[in-house]
mmCIF file with all atom_site columns, C-alpha atoms in Angstrom:
data_model
loop_
_atom_site.group_PDB
_atom_site.id
_atom_site.type_symbol
_atom_site.label_atom_id
_atom_site.label_alt_id
_atom_site.label_comp_id
_atom_site.label_asym_id
_atom_site.label_entity_id
_atom_site.label_seq_id
_atom_site.pdbx_PDB_ins_code
_atom_site.Cartn_x
_atom_site.Cartn_y
_atom_site.Cartn_z
_atom_site.occupancy
_atom_site.B_iso_or_equiv
_atom_site.pdbx_formal_charge
_atom_site.auth_seq_id
_atom_site.auth_comp_id
_atom_site.auth_asym_id
_atom_site.auth_atom_id
_atom_site.pdbx_PDB_model_num
ATOM 1  C CA . ARG A 1 1  ? 101.614 81.249 95.061  1.00 59.00 ? 1  ARG A CA 1
ATOM 2  C CA . LYS A 1 2  ? 98.020  82.653 95.596  1.00 68.00 ? 2  LYS A CA 1
ATOM 3  C CA . LEU A 1 3  ? 95.514  80.873 97.675  1.00 70.00 ? 3  LEU A CA 1
ATOM 4  C CA . PRO A 1 4  ? 91.962  81.116 96.373  1.00 82.00 ? 4  PRO A CA 1
ATOM 5  C CA . MET A 1 5  ? 89.652  83.799 98.303  1.00 88.00 ? 5  MET A CA 1
ATOM 6  C CA . LEU A 1 6  ? 87.515  82.353 101.130 1.00 91.00 ? 6  LEU A CA 1
ATOM 7  C CA . LYS A 1 7  ? 83.411  82.029 100.383 1.00 94.00 ? 7  LYS A CA 1
ATOM 8  C CA . ASP A 1 8  ? 80.505  82.584 102.135 1.00 95.00 ? 8  ASP A CA 1
ATOM 9  C CA . THR A 1 9  ? 80.307  78.562 102.546 1.00 96.00 ? 9  THR A CA 1
ATOM 10 C CA . ASP A 1 10 ? 83.864  78.171 103.667 1.00 96.00 ? 10 ASP A CA 1
ATOM 11 C CA . PRO A 1 11 ? 84.087  77.322 107.342 1.00 96.00 ? 11 PRO A CA 1
ATOM 12 C CA . MET A 1 12 ? 85.090  80.182 110.056 1.00 94.00 ? 12 MET A CA 1
ATOM 13 C CA . PRO A 1 13 ? 88.712  79.239 110.708 1.00 91.00 ? 13 PRO A CA 1
ATOM 14 C CA . PHE A 1 14 ? 89.123  80.266 114.146 1.00 89.00 ? 14 PHE A CA 1
ATOM 15 C CA . GLY A 1 15 ? 86.972  82.308 117.022 1.00 91.00 ? 15 GLY A CA 1
ATOM 16 C CA . LYS A 1 16 ? 83.306  82.327 118.275 1.00 94.00 ? 16 LYS A CA 1
ATOM 17 C CA . TYR A 1 17 ? 81.968  81.390 115.416 1.00 96.00 ? 17 TYR A CA 1
ATOM 18 C CA . LYS A 1 18 ? 84.734  78.595 114.098 1.00 96.00 ? 18 LYS A CA 1
ATOM 19 C CA . ASP A 1 19 ? 83.583  75.870 111.539 1.00 97.00 ? 19 ASP A CA 1
ATOM 20 C CA . GLN A 1 20 ? 80.247  77.867 110.947 1.00 97.00 ? 20 GLN A CA 1
ATOM 21 C CA . PRO A 1 21 ? 79.900  79.472 107.118 1.00 97.00 ? 21 PRO A CA 1
ATOM 22 C CA . ILE A 1 22 ? 81.451  82.920 107.044 1.00 96.00 ? 22 ILE A CA 1
ATOM 23 C CA . GLY A 1 23 ? 78.479  83.977 105.319 1.00 95.00 ? 23 GLY A CA 1
ATOM 24 C CA . GLY A 1 24 ? 76.549  83.460 108.482 1.00 96.00 ? 24 GLY A CA 1
ATOM 25 C CA . VAL A 1 25 ? 78.895  84.901 110.615 1.00 97.00 ? 25 VAL A CA 1
ATOM 26 C CA . PRO A 1 26 ? 77.554  88.576 111.965 1.00 96.00 ? 26 PRO A CA 1
ATOM 27 C CA . ALA A 1 27 ? 79.188  91.257 110.223 1.00 96.00 ? 27 ALA A CA 1
ATOM 28 C CA . SER A 1 28 ? 79.714  93.038 113.616 1.00 95.00 ? 28 SER A CA 1
ATOM 29 C CA . TYR A 1 29 ? 81.800  90.012 114.549 1.00 96.00 ? 29 TYR A CA 1
ATOM 30 C CA . LEU A 1 30 ? 83.618  90.081 111.179 1.00 96.00 ? 30 LEU A CA 1
ATOM 31 C CA . PHE A 1 31 ? 84.540  93.661 111.250 1.00 96.00 ? 31 PHE A CA 1
ATOM 32 C CA . TRP A 1 32 ? 85.523  93.577 114.887 1.00 95.00 ? 32 TRP A CA 1
ATOM 33 C CA . LEU A 1 33 ? 87.831  90.494 113.766 1.00 93.00 ? 33 LEU A CA 1
ATOM 34 C CA . GLU A 1 34 ? 89.186  92.475 110.788 1.00 92.00 ? 34 GLU A CA 1
ATOM 35 C CA . ASP A 1 35 ? 89.873  95.674 113.413 1.00 92.00 ? 35 ASP A CA 1
ATOM 36 C CA . ASN A 1 36 ? 91.640  93.186 115.826 1.00 89.00 ? 36 ASN A CA 1
ATOM 37 C CA . ILE A 1 37 ? 93.879  91.567 112.822 1.00 88.00 ? 37 ILE A CA 1
ATOM 38 C CA . LYS A 1 38 ? 94.878  94.648 111.331 1.00 85.00 ? 38 LYS A CA 1
ATOM 39 C CA . LEU A 1 39 ? 96.305  95.910 114.855 1.00 85.00 ? 39 LEU A CA 1
ATOM 40 C CA . LYS A 1 40 ? 98.751  93.073 114.485 1.00 83.00 ? 40 LYS A CA 1
ATOM 41 C CA . LYS A 1 41 ? 101.963 93.904 112.384 1.00 78.00 ? 41 LYS A CA 1
ATOM 42 C CA . LEU A 1 42 ? 101.583 92.211 108.703 1.00 69.00 ? 42 LEU A CA 1
ATOM 43 C CA . ASN A 1 43 ? 104.365 90.012 108.874 1.00 73.00 ? 43 ASN A CA 1
ATOM 44 C CA . LYS A 1 44 ? 102.830 88.834 112.329 1.00 81.00 ? 44 LYS A CA 1
ATOM 45 C CA . GLN A 1 45 ? 99.550  87.936 110.665 1.00 75.00 ? 45 GLN A CA 1
ATOM 46 C CA . ASN A 1 46 ? 99.194  84.120 109.994 1.00 85.00 ? 46 ASN A CA 1
ATOM 47 C CA . LEU A 1 47 ? 97.743  83.151 106.462 1.00 86.00 ? 47 LEU A CA 1
ATOM 48 C CA . MET A 1 48 ? 94.084  82.488 107.959 1.00 88.00 ? 48 MET A CA 1
ATOM 49 C CA . GLU A 1 49 ? 93.928  86.148 109.172 1.00 89.00 ? 49 GLU A CA 1
ATOM 50 C CA . LYS A 1 50 ? 94.927  87.523 106.103 1.00 87.00 ? 50 LYS A CA 1
ATOM 51 C CA . LYS A 1 51 ? 92.664  85.255 104.285 1.00 90.00 ? 51 LYS A CA 1
ATOM 52 C CA . LEU A 1 52 ? 89.373  86.448 106.286 1.00 92.00 ? 52 LEU A CA 1
ATOM 53 C CA . VAL A 1 53 ? 90.682  90.272 106.216 1.00 90.00 ? 53 VAL A CA 1
ATOM 54 C CA . GLU A 1 54 ? 90.636  89.903 102.680 1.00 92.00 ? 54 GLU A CA 1
ATOM 55 C CA . TYR A 1 55 ? 87.251  88.212 102.551 1.00 94.00 ? 55 TYR A CA 1
ATOM 56 C CA . ILE A 1 56 ? 85.812  91.099 104.705 1.00 94.00 ? 56 ILE A CA 1
ATOM 57 C CA . GLU A 1 57 ? 87.245  93.454 102.326 1.00 94.00 ? 57 GLU A CA 1
ATOM 58 C CA . GLU A 1 58 ? 85.739  91.847 99.325  1.00 94.00 ? 58 GLU A CA 1
ATOM 59 C CA . ASN A 1 59 ? 82.493  91.715 101.025 1.00 95.00 ? 59 ASN A CA 1
ATOM 60 C CA . ARG A 1 60 ? 82.430  94.962 102.950 1.00 95.00 ? 60 ARG A CA 1
ATOM 61 C CA . ASP A 1 61 ? 79.066  96.481 100.955 1.00 96.00 ? 61 ASP A CA 1
ATOM 62 C CA . ALA A 1 62 ? 76.990  93.219 101.894 1.00 95.00 ? 62 ALA A CA 1
ATOM 63 C CA . LEU A 1 63 ? 78.540  93.283 105.617 1.00 95.00 ? 63 LEU A CA 1
ATOM 64 C CA . ASN A 1 64 ? 77.483  97.075 106.121 1.00 94.00 ? 64 ASN A CA 1
ATOM 65 C CA . ILE A 1 65 ? 73.860  96.272 104.478 1.00 95.00 ? 65 ILE A CA 1
ATOM 66 C CA . GLU A 1 66 ? 73.750  93.674 106.963 1.00 93.00 ? 66 GLU A CA 1
ATOM 67 C CA . ILE A 1 67 ? 74.530  95.946 109.930 1.00 92.00 ? 67 ILE A CA 1
ATOM 68 C CA . LYS A 1 68 ? 72.076  98.682 108.532 1.00 93.00 ? 68 LYS A CA 1
ATOM 69 C CA . LEU A 1 69 ? 69.456  96.255 108.197 1.00 91.00 ? 69 LEU A CA 1
ATOM 70 C CA . LYS A 1 70 ? 69.942  94.888 111.803 1.00 88.00 ? 70 LYS A CA 1
ATOM 71 C CA . ASN A 1 71 ? 70.058  98.406 113.306 1.00 88.00 ? 71 ASN A CA 1
ATOM 72 C CA . LYS A 1 72 ? 66.229  99.308 111.878 1.00 85.00 ? 72 LYS A CA 1
ATOM 73 C CA . LEU A 1 73 ? 64.831  95.940 113.599 1.00 75.00 ? 73 LEU A CA 1
#
């Protein structure tokens, strides 16, 4: 059974921004987490790590725009 995708309003499940809405977590931090999660073997990733990577992949374009805008400031 597939669980629903994470939404921007869902709380960050772990880490530095735990319990804050995922949509408010800096893109650079999400990409950093994605890289670290993907270093684990797929069968060693827990469900929330898999869901977070899925969220990042689904929102990659918006996250990249956020980083570009931040770098222009």
